[in-house]
Amino acid sequence: MKIGELAKRAGLSAHTLRYYERIGLLPRADRDASGQRDYDASIISWIGFLERLKTTGMPIREMLRYAALREQGAETGTARRVLLEAHRDKVRAHVADLQAALLVLDTKIGGYAEAEQRMENHDAELPDVRRKPVGARPARARGN
């Protein structure tokens, strides 16, 4: 598959794919007779995995380390597992931090909502100033 098609299917730009190949996150693509990159369809699942690592905040240097281990083959399975476990621990800690921050936001939002409700209830209890005040004298009728 050509780089344009891969970019479309992977949801990345051709520039990003070339960059990933240049730094070693993607293996070097085979070239067709005209010298254009020709990717195997299986690369899409690898790119998807890299995007998940990126989404979870894994630094490129760790992604490169993982890619290098992957390239070395099955004997690096333990090292890859250890790397992913360490990253998972960081992700879990970050999720816990985000949940704590979300609780603070929810509490603050709830406080504003309660204050707004109190204001609405208070406004509903106030007399309408357009109405005749209680105890006011009726207007006198004028004669012709």
N, CA, C and O of each residue as an XYZ file, in Angstrom:
576
protein
N       0.847     -1.161      0.000
C       0.000      0.000      0.000
C       0.900      1.233      0.000
O       1.911      1.284      0.700
N       0.517      2.208     -0.786
C       1.293      3.448     -0.906
C       1.095      4.311      0.336
O       0.141      4.121      1.090
N       1.993      5.249      0.536
C       1.979      6.066      1.747
C       0.697      6.890      1.875
O       0.209      7.102      2.985
N       0.152      7.353      0.760
C      -1.090      8.128      0.812
C      -2.249      7.314      1.345
O      -3.032      7.790      2.167
N      -2.355      6.080      0.870
C      -3.419      5.191      1.335
C      -3.207      4.832      2.798
O      -4.163      4.814      3.573
N      -1.972      4.548      3.185
C      -1.678      4.238      4.579
C      -2.014      5.425      5.470
O      -2.593      5.255      6.543
N      -1.655      6.618      5.034
C      -1.951      7.821      5.812
C      -3.455      7.945      6.031
O      -3.909      8.237      7.137
N      -4.210      7.722      4.979
C      -5.669      7.819      5.081
C      -6.221      6.760      6.035
O      -7.048      7.067      6.894
N      -5.773      5.541      5.888
C      -6.286      4.441      6.723
C      -5.842      4.558      8.171
O      -6.567      4.158      9.081
N      -4.653      5.104      8.385
C      -4.125      5.226      9.749
C      -4.555      6.523     10.424
O      -4.414      6.672     11.638
N      -5.080      7.463      9.636
C      -5.490      8.735     10.215
C      -4.316      9.643     10.559
O      -4.419     10.496     11.440
N      -3.202      9.455      9.860
C      -2.009     10.276     10.060
C      -1.623     10.902      8.731
O      -2.089     10.483      7.672
N      -0.778     11.894      8.800
C      -0.295     12.492      7.554
C       0.864     11.662      7.001
O       1.520     10.927      7.739
N       1.104     11.785      5.716
C       2.254     11.124      5.101
C       3.538     11.639      5.730
O       4.493     10.884      5.911
N       3.560     12.922      6.062
C       4.725     13.517      6.723
C       5.017     12.804      8.051
O       6.168     12.481      8.347
N       3.965     12.560      8.850
C       4.137     11.870     10.133
C       4.651     10.450      9.918
O       5.525      9.990     10.653
N       4.120      9.759      8.924
C       4.575      8.398      8.646
C       6.048      8.385      8.240
O       6.806      7.522      8.682
N       6.450      9.329      7.410
C       7.862      9.411      7.019
C       8.737      9.704      8.240
O       9.815      9.129      8.395
N       8.263     10.599      9.097
C       8.999     10.922     10.326
C       9.134      9.680     11.208
O      10.225      9.380     11.692
N       8.046      8.968     11.415
C       8.093      7.746     12.234
C       9.080      6.739     11.654
O       9.806      6.074     12.394
N       9.104      6.630     10.326
C      10.049      5.713      9.692
C      11.487      6.197      9.888
O      12.384      5.407     10.180
N      11.692      7.504      9.723
C      13.042      8.073      9.846
C      13.617      7.873     11.250
O      14.805      7.584     11.392
N      12.783      8.025     12.297
C      13.314      7.895     13.664
C      13.310      6.462     14.172
O      13.892      6.171     15.217
N      12.656      5.563     13.437
C      12.704      4.154     13.815
C      11.448      3.610     14.468
O      11.450      2.467     14.926
N      10.381      4.385     14.528
C       9.135      3.837     15.073
C       8.465      2.891     14.084
O       7.805      1.932     14.485
N       8.632      3.157     12.816
C       8.125      2.256     11.782
C       9.313      1.610     11.089
O      10.339      2.253     10.865
N       9.167      0.335     10.751
C      10.241     -0.292      9.977
C      10.317      0.345      8.595
O       9.329      0.876      8.089
N      11.489      0.287      7.998
C      11.663      0.831      6.649
C      10.714      0.099      5.702
O      10.632     -1.129      5.706
N      10.012      0.867      4.905
C       9.057      0.283      3.956
C       9.810     -0.302      2.769
O      10.863      0.195      2.372
N       9.250     -1.358      2.217
C       9.760     -1.858      0.940
C       9.496     -0.776     -0.104
O       8.642      0.091      0.081
N      10.240     -0.843     -1.195
C      10.040      0.116     -2.290
C       9.577     -0.646     -3.527
O      10.017     -1.764     -3.794
N       8.684     -0.013     -4.266
C       8.242     -0.639     -5.513
C       9.253     -0.321     -6.618
O      10.285      0.296     -6.355
N       8.960     -0.737     -7.844
C       9.884     -0.563     -8.969
C      10.205      0.906     -9.240
O      11.280      1.233     -9.743
N       9.262      1.786     -8.900
C       9.504      3.216     -9.133
C      10.119      3.911     -7.917
O      10.306      5.128     -7.924
N      10.433      3.136     -6.873
C      11.085      3.702     -5.691
C      10.137      4.249     -4.635
O      10.588      4.813     -3.638
N       8.826      4.091     -4.836
C       7.862      4.578     -3.851
C       7.696      3.567     -2.718
O       7.806      2.357     -2.922
N       7.431      4.089     -1.526
C       7.193      3.210     -0.387
C       5.989      2.313     -0.676
O       4.986      2.741     -1.247
N       6.128      1.056     -0.262
C       5.060      0.086     -0.446
C       4.908     -0.673      0.866
O       5.675     -1.588      1.165
N       3.902     -0.274      1.645
C       3.705     -0.841      2.981
C       2.829     -2.076      2.944
O       1.910     -2.183      2.132
N       3.127     -3.002      3.833
C       2.289     -4.168      4.046
C       1.107     -3.721      4.916
O       1.271     -2.874      5.795
N      -0.061     -4.277      4.680
C      -1.267     -3.879      5.423
C      -1.143     -4.126      6.927
O      -1.834     -3.481      7.717
N      -0.272     -5.051      7.329
C      -0.131     -5.366      8.753
C       0.439     -4.186      9.554
O       0.340     -4.174     10.781
N       1.024     -3.215      8.889
C       1.611     -2.064      9.575
C       0.536     -1.234     10.265
O       0.830     -0.506     11.213
N      -0.698     -1.334      9.801
C      -1.776     -0.526     10.379
C      -2.002     -0.850     11.847
O      -2.218      0.062     12.646
N      -1.959     -2.113     12.223
C      -2.163     -2.457     13.645
C      -1.009     -1.927     14.496
O      -1.233     -1.501     15.629
N       0.212     -1.942     13.979
C       1.371     -1.395     14.702
C       1.200      0.118     14.887
O       1.453      0.645     15.971
N       0.777      0.803     13.843
C       0.558      2.250     13.937
C      -0.551      2.539     14.949
O      -0.446      3.485     15.730
N      -1.597      1.741     14.939
C      -2.675      1.908     15.924
C      -2.169      1.762     17.343
O      -2.568      2.515     18.231
N      -1.281      0.786     17.562
C      -0.702      0.589     18.884
C       0.158      1.793     19.279
O       0.093      2.262     20.415
N       0.955      2.283     18.343
C       1.780      3.467     18.624
C       0.907      4.664     18.986
O       1.245      5.435     19.885
N      -0.204      4.817     18.292
C      -1.107      5.932     18.589
C      -1.723      5.789     19.981
O      -1.953      6.789     20.662
N      -1.990      4.562     20.405
C      -2.496      4.336     21.779
C      -1.429      4.722     22.795
O      -1.728      5.357     23.806
N      -0.192      4.338     22.526
C       0.893      4.713     23.435
C       1.012      6.239     23.508
O       1.194      6.813     24.582
N       0.908      6.868     22.357
C       0.990      8.333     22.306
C      -0.166      8.963     23.086
O       0.040      9.908     23.848
N      -1.365      8.448     22.899
C      -2.542      8.954     23.600
C      -2.391      8.843     25.110
O      -2.856      9.706     25.855
N      -1.741      7.781     25.554
C      -1.567      7.592     26.996
C      -0.352      8.335     27.536
O      -0.022      8.220     28.716
N       0.307      9.093     26.675
C       1.395      9.943     27.142
C       2.770      9.316     27.161
O       3.684      9.857     27.785
N       2.942      8.184     26.491
C       4.274      7.587     26.480
C       5.211      8.480     25.665
O       4.901      8.833     24.528
N       6.351      8.844     26.243
C       7.309      9.660     25.493
C       7.863      8.892     24.288
O       7.940      7.664     24.298
N       8.241      9.631     23.267
C       8.764      9.005     22.044
C       9.989      8.150     22.354
O      10.165      7.091     21.751
N      10.831      8.586     23.272
C      12.034      7.791     23.570
C      11.665      6.400     24.087
O      12.357      5.429     23.780
N      10.572      6.288     24.877
C      10.121      4.974     25.349
C       9.458      4.188     24.219
O       9.594      2.968     24.136
N       8.741      4.900     23.352
C       8.151      4.226     22.200
C       9.253      3.668     21.303
O       9.128      2.565     20.770
N      10.326      4.431     21.140
C      11.467      3.957     20.347
C      12.118      2.744     20.998
O      12.515      1.800     20.315
N      12.222      2.776     22.311
C      12.799      1.627     23.030
C      11.938      0.388     22.809
O      12.450     -0.698     22.538
N      10.622      0.567     22.928
C       9.712     -0.547     22.704
C       9.834     -1.063     21.263
O       9.904     -2.270     21.034
N       9.859     -0.135     20.297
C       9.966     -0.528     18.881
C      11.261     -1.298     18.628
O      11.269     -2.283     17.890
N      12.357     -0.846     19.245
C      13.645     -1.537     19.067
C      13.574     -2.944     19.648
O      14.074     -3.891     19.041
N      12.959     -3.089     20.813
C      12.800     -4.419     21.419
C      11.934     -5.309     20.530
O      12.243     -6.483     20.324
N      10.865     -4.749     20.013
C       9.969     -5.503     19.130
C      10.725     -5.998     17.901
O      10.547     -7.133     17.459
N      11.563     -5.134     17.364
C      12.338     -5.473     16.172
C      13.303     -6.636     16.444
O      13.624     -7.402     15.535
N      13.761     -6.765     17.690
C      14.704     -7.825     18.046
C      14.041     -9.189     18.137
O      14.724    -10.211     18.087
N      12.722     -9.221     18.271
C      12.029    -10.495     18.244
C      11.463    -10.941     19.578
O      11.469    -10.209     20.568
N      10.972    -12.177     19.565
C      10.240    -12.747     20.696
C      11.052    -12.826     21.985
O      10.480    -12.783     23.074
N      12.365    -12.940     21.879
C      13.177    -13.078     23.101
C      13.144    -11.816     23.959
O      13.605    -11.841     25.100
N      12.607    -10.710     23.432
C      12.512     -9.462     24.205
C      11.131     -9.281     24.827
O      10.807     -8.202     25.325
N      10.324    -10.328     24.798
C       8.961    -10.239     25.335
C       8.906     -9.767     26.772
O       8.068     -8.938     27.127
N       9.804    -10.294     27.611
C       9.815     -9.895     29.028
C      10.149     -8.413     29.175
O       9.509     -7.702     29.950
N      11.140     -7.954     28.438
C      11.519     -6.536     28.516
C      10.383     -5.640     28.032
O      10.151     -4.574     28.602
N       9.683     -6.058     27.000
C       8.556     -5.269     26.500
C       7.421     -5.235     27.515
O       6.790     -4.199     27.727
N       7.171     -6.388     28.140
C       6.120     -6.443     29.159
C       6.452     -5.511     30.315
O       5.588     -4.770     30.783
N       7.693     -5.544     30.775
C       8.120     -4.692     31.886
C       7.966     -3.209     31.514
O       7.494     -2.406     32.318
N       8.363     -2.867     30.306
C       8.225     -1.483     29.847
C       6.756     -1.062     29.840
O       6.422      0.031     30.296
N       5.885     -1.920     29.328
C       4.464     -1.594     29.276
C       3.839     -1.553     30.667
O       2.958     -0.731     30.922
N       4.280     -2.423     31.565
C       3.755     -2.384     32.936
C       4.119     -1.073     33.626
O       3.291     -0.480     34.318
N       5.352     -0.626     33.437
C       5.770      0.646     34.034
C       4.940      1.798     33.464
O       4.528      2.701     34.192
N       4.706      1.750     32.169
C       3.893      2.800     31.554
C       2.451      2.731     32.057
O       1.841      3.762     32.341
N       1.915      1.532     32.166
C       0.550      1.363     32.686
C       0.428      1.960     34.077
O      -0.580      2.595     34.385
N       1.439      1.768     34.931
C       1.405      2.342     36.279
C       1.338      3.874     36.219
O       0.620      4.500     36.998
N       2.087      4.467     35.294
C       2.049      5.927     35.123
C       0.675      6.379     34.639
O       0.145      7.390     35.098
N       0.108      5.618     33.708
C      -1.214      5.964     33.173
C      -2.254      5.879     34.283
O      -3.098      6.766     34.408
N      -2.204      4.826     35.088
C      -3.163      4.679     36.196
C      -3.036      5.831     37.189
O      -4.044      6.355     37.664
N      -1.814      6.225     37.502
C      -1.607      7.350     38.415
C      -2.172      8.636     37.808
O      -2.785      9.443     38.508
N      -1.963      8.818     36.518
C      -2.489     10.010     35.847
C      -4.023     10.004     35.841
O      -4.651     11.043     36.047
N      -4.613      8.846     35.607
C      -6.071      8.725     35.629
C      -6.595      9.063     37.029
O      -7.612      9.744     37.158
N      -5.919      8.598     38.060
C      -6.332      8.917     39.435
C      -6.248     10.426     39.680
O      -7.139     11.001     40.304
N      -5.186     11.067     39.195
C      -5.057     12.525     39.322
C      -6.198     13.230     38.589
O      -6.769     14.195     39.096
N      -6.520     12.745     37.404
C      -7.610     13.335     36.632
C      -8.954     13.153     37.336
O      -9.792     14.055     37.320
N      -9.158     11.987     37.952
C     -10.407     11.757     38.673
C     -10.518     12.695     39.876
O     -11.601     13.203     40.167
N      -9.411     12.924     40.573
C      -9.422     13.856     41.699
C      -9.720     15.275     41.215
O     -10.481     16.004     41.851
N      -9.124     15.662     40.100
C      -9.382     16.986     39.536
C     -10.832     17.107     39.084
O     -11.448     18.160     39.252
N     -11.372     16.053     38.521
C     -12.764     16.050     38.082
C     -13.705     16.218     39.274
O     -14.715     16.914     39.173
N     -13.381     15.594     40.387
C     -14.188     15.742     41.595
C     -14.203     17.201     42.058
O     -15.251     17.718     42.446
N     -13.053     17.858     42.017
C     -12.980     19.275     42.391
C     -13.855     20.108     41.448
O     -14.611     20.971     41.894
N     -13.747     19.844     40.151
C     -14.574     20.576     39.185
C     -16.060     20.339     39.429
O     -16.850     21.282     39.409
N     -16.444     19.085     39.658
C     -17.850     18.771     39.906
C     -18.353     19.488     41.157
O     -19.475     19.994     41.176
N     -17.529     19.530     42.195
C     -17.906     20.211     43.437
C     -18.088     21.711     43.190
O     -19.060     22.306     43.656
N     -17.167     22.310     42.467
C     -17.254     23.740     42.163
C     -18.491     24.037     41.319
O     -19.216     24.993     41.592
N     -18.727     23.232     40.310
C     -19.901     23.413     39.449
C     -21.180     23.265     40.272
O     -22.125     24.037     40.105
N     -21.207     22.274     41.157
C     -22.373     22.069     42.021
C     -22.629     23.273     42.918
O     -23.779     23.651     43.141
N     -21.560     23.876     43.431
C     -21.706     25.071     44.263
C     -22.322     26.222     43.491
O     -23.189     26.931     44.002
N     -21.870     26.408     42.248
C     -22.454     27.466     41.422
C     -23.920     27.175     41.112
O     -24.751     28.082     41.139
N     -24.238     25.925     40.820
C     -25.619     25.556     40.504
C     -26.523     25.790     41.714
O     -27.647     26.269     41.561
N     -26.046     25.456     42.916
C     -26.835     25.685     44.127
C     -27.050     27.174     44.364
O     -28.147     27.590     44.738
N     -26.015     27.978     44.150
C     -26.142     29.430     44.323
C     -27.151     29.997     43.327
O     -27.959     30.854     43.685
N     -27.111     29.527     42.087
C     -28.069     29.989     41.083
C     -29.492     29.614     41.480
O     -30.420     30.405     41.315
N     -29.656     28.405     42.002
C     -30.990     27.948     42.409
C     -31.506     28.787     43.573
O     -32.684     29.141     43.613
N     -30.616     29.108     44.531
C     -31.025     29.956     45.658
C     -31.465     31.329     45.160
O     -32.445     31.884     45.656
N     -30.747     31.878     44.185
C     -31.101     33.184     43.630
C     -32.451     33.114     42.919
O     -33.272     34.021     43.057
N     -32.680     32.059     42.170
C     -33.965     31.913     41.477
C     -35.101     31.787     42.483
O     -36.156     32.396     42.308
N     -34.889     30.994     43.542
C     -35.919     30.828     44.570
C     -36.165     32.148     45.294
O     -37.312     32.492     45.578
N     -35.118     32.876     45.589
C     -35.234     34.153     46.281
C     -35.973     35.154     45.395
O     -36.845     35.876     45.879
N     -35.641     35.206     44.113
C     -36.314     36.118     43.183
C     -37.793     35.779     43.059
O     -38.618     36.682     42.915
N     -38.142     34.517     43.109
C     -39.537     34.106     42.992
C     -40.339     34.537     44.208
O     -41.550     34.734     44.107
N     -39.695     34.684     45.345
C     -40.379     35.082     46.577
C     -40.579     36.588     46.678
O     -41.402     37.041     47.473
N     -39.855     37.367     45.901
C     -39.977     38.823     45.953
C     -41.271     39.263     45.291
O     -41.681     38.672     44.291
N     -41.942     40.319     45.843
C     -43.167     40.807     45.193
C     -42.821     41.469     43.867
O     -41.730     42.010     43.683
N     -43.759     41.414     42.970
C     -43.581     42.052     41.669
C     -43.765     43.547     41.862
O     -44.841     43.978     42.275
N     -42.765     44.339     41.580
C     -42.813     45.786     41.828
C     -43.784     46.495     40.895
O     -44.135     47.649     41.140
N     -44.219     45.839     39.843
C     -45.190     46.445     38.945
C     -46.593     46.387     39.538
O     -47.470     47.157     39.147
N     -46.798     45.487     40.468
C     -48.110     45.390     41.106
C     -48.266     46.513     42.117
O     -47.290     47.122     42.556
N     -49.510     46.770     42.473
C     -49.807     47.775     43.461
C     -49.308     47.279     44.810
O     -49.653     46.168     45.214
N     -48.510     48.068     45.517
C     -48.014     47.632     46.819
C     -49.162     47.375     47.778
O     -50.218     48.000     47.680
N     -48.953     46.464     48.692
C     -49.961     46.112     49.702
C     -50.231     47.357     50.544
O     -49.290     48.028     50.967
N     -51.498     47.673     50.793
C     -51.876     48.811     51.619
C     -51.923     50.134     50.870
O     -52.170     51.165     51.495
N     -51.700     50.153     49.583
C     -51.755     51.396     48.825
C     -53.190     51.806     48.577
O     -54.079     50.963     48.458
N     -53.409     53.112     48.500
C     -54.739     53.613     48.260
C     -55.090     53.442     46.786
O     -54.243     53.577     45.904
N     -56.364     53.140     46.546
C     -56.786     53.048     45.147
C     -56.724     54.435     44.500
O     -56.890     55.450     45.176
N     -56.494     54.465     43.241
C     -56.446     55.747     42.509
C     -57.851     56.350     42.482
O     -58.846     55.637     42.362
N     -57.910     57.686     42.598
C     -59.214     58.341     42.586
C     -59.690     58.492     41.165
O     -58.922     58.760     40.241
N     -60.978     58.311     41.026
C     -61.575     58.478     39.705
C     -61.751     59.954     39.424
O     -62.125     60.717     40.314
N     -61.495     60.351     38.236
C     -61.654     61.740     37.849
C     -62.982     61.931     37.118
O     -63.397     61.101     36.310
N     -63.561     62.932     37.396
C     -64.830     63.216     36.733
C     -64.626     63.991     35.451
O     -63.568     64.573     35.213
N     -65.682     63.984     34.615
C     -65.612     64.710     33.351
C     -66.190     66.061     33.486
O     -66.217     66.820     32.517
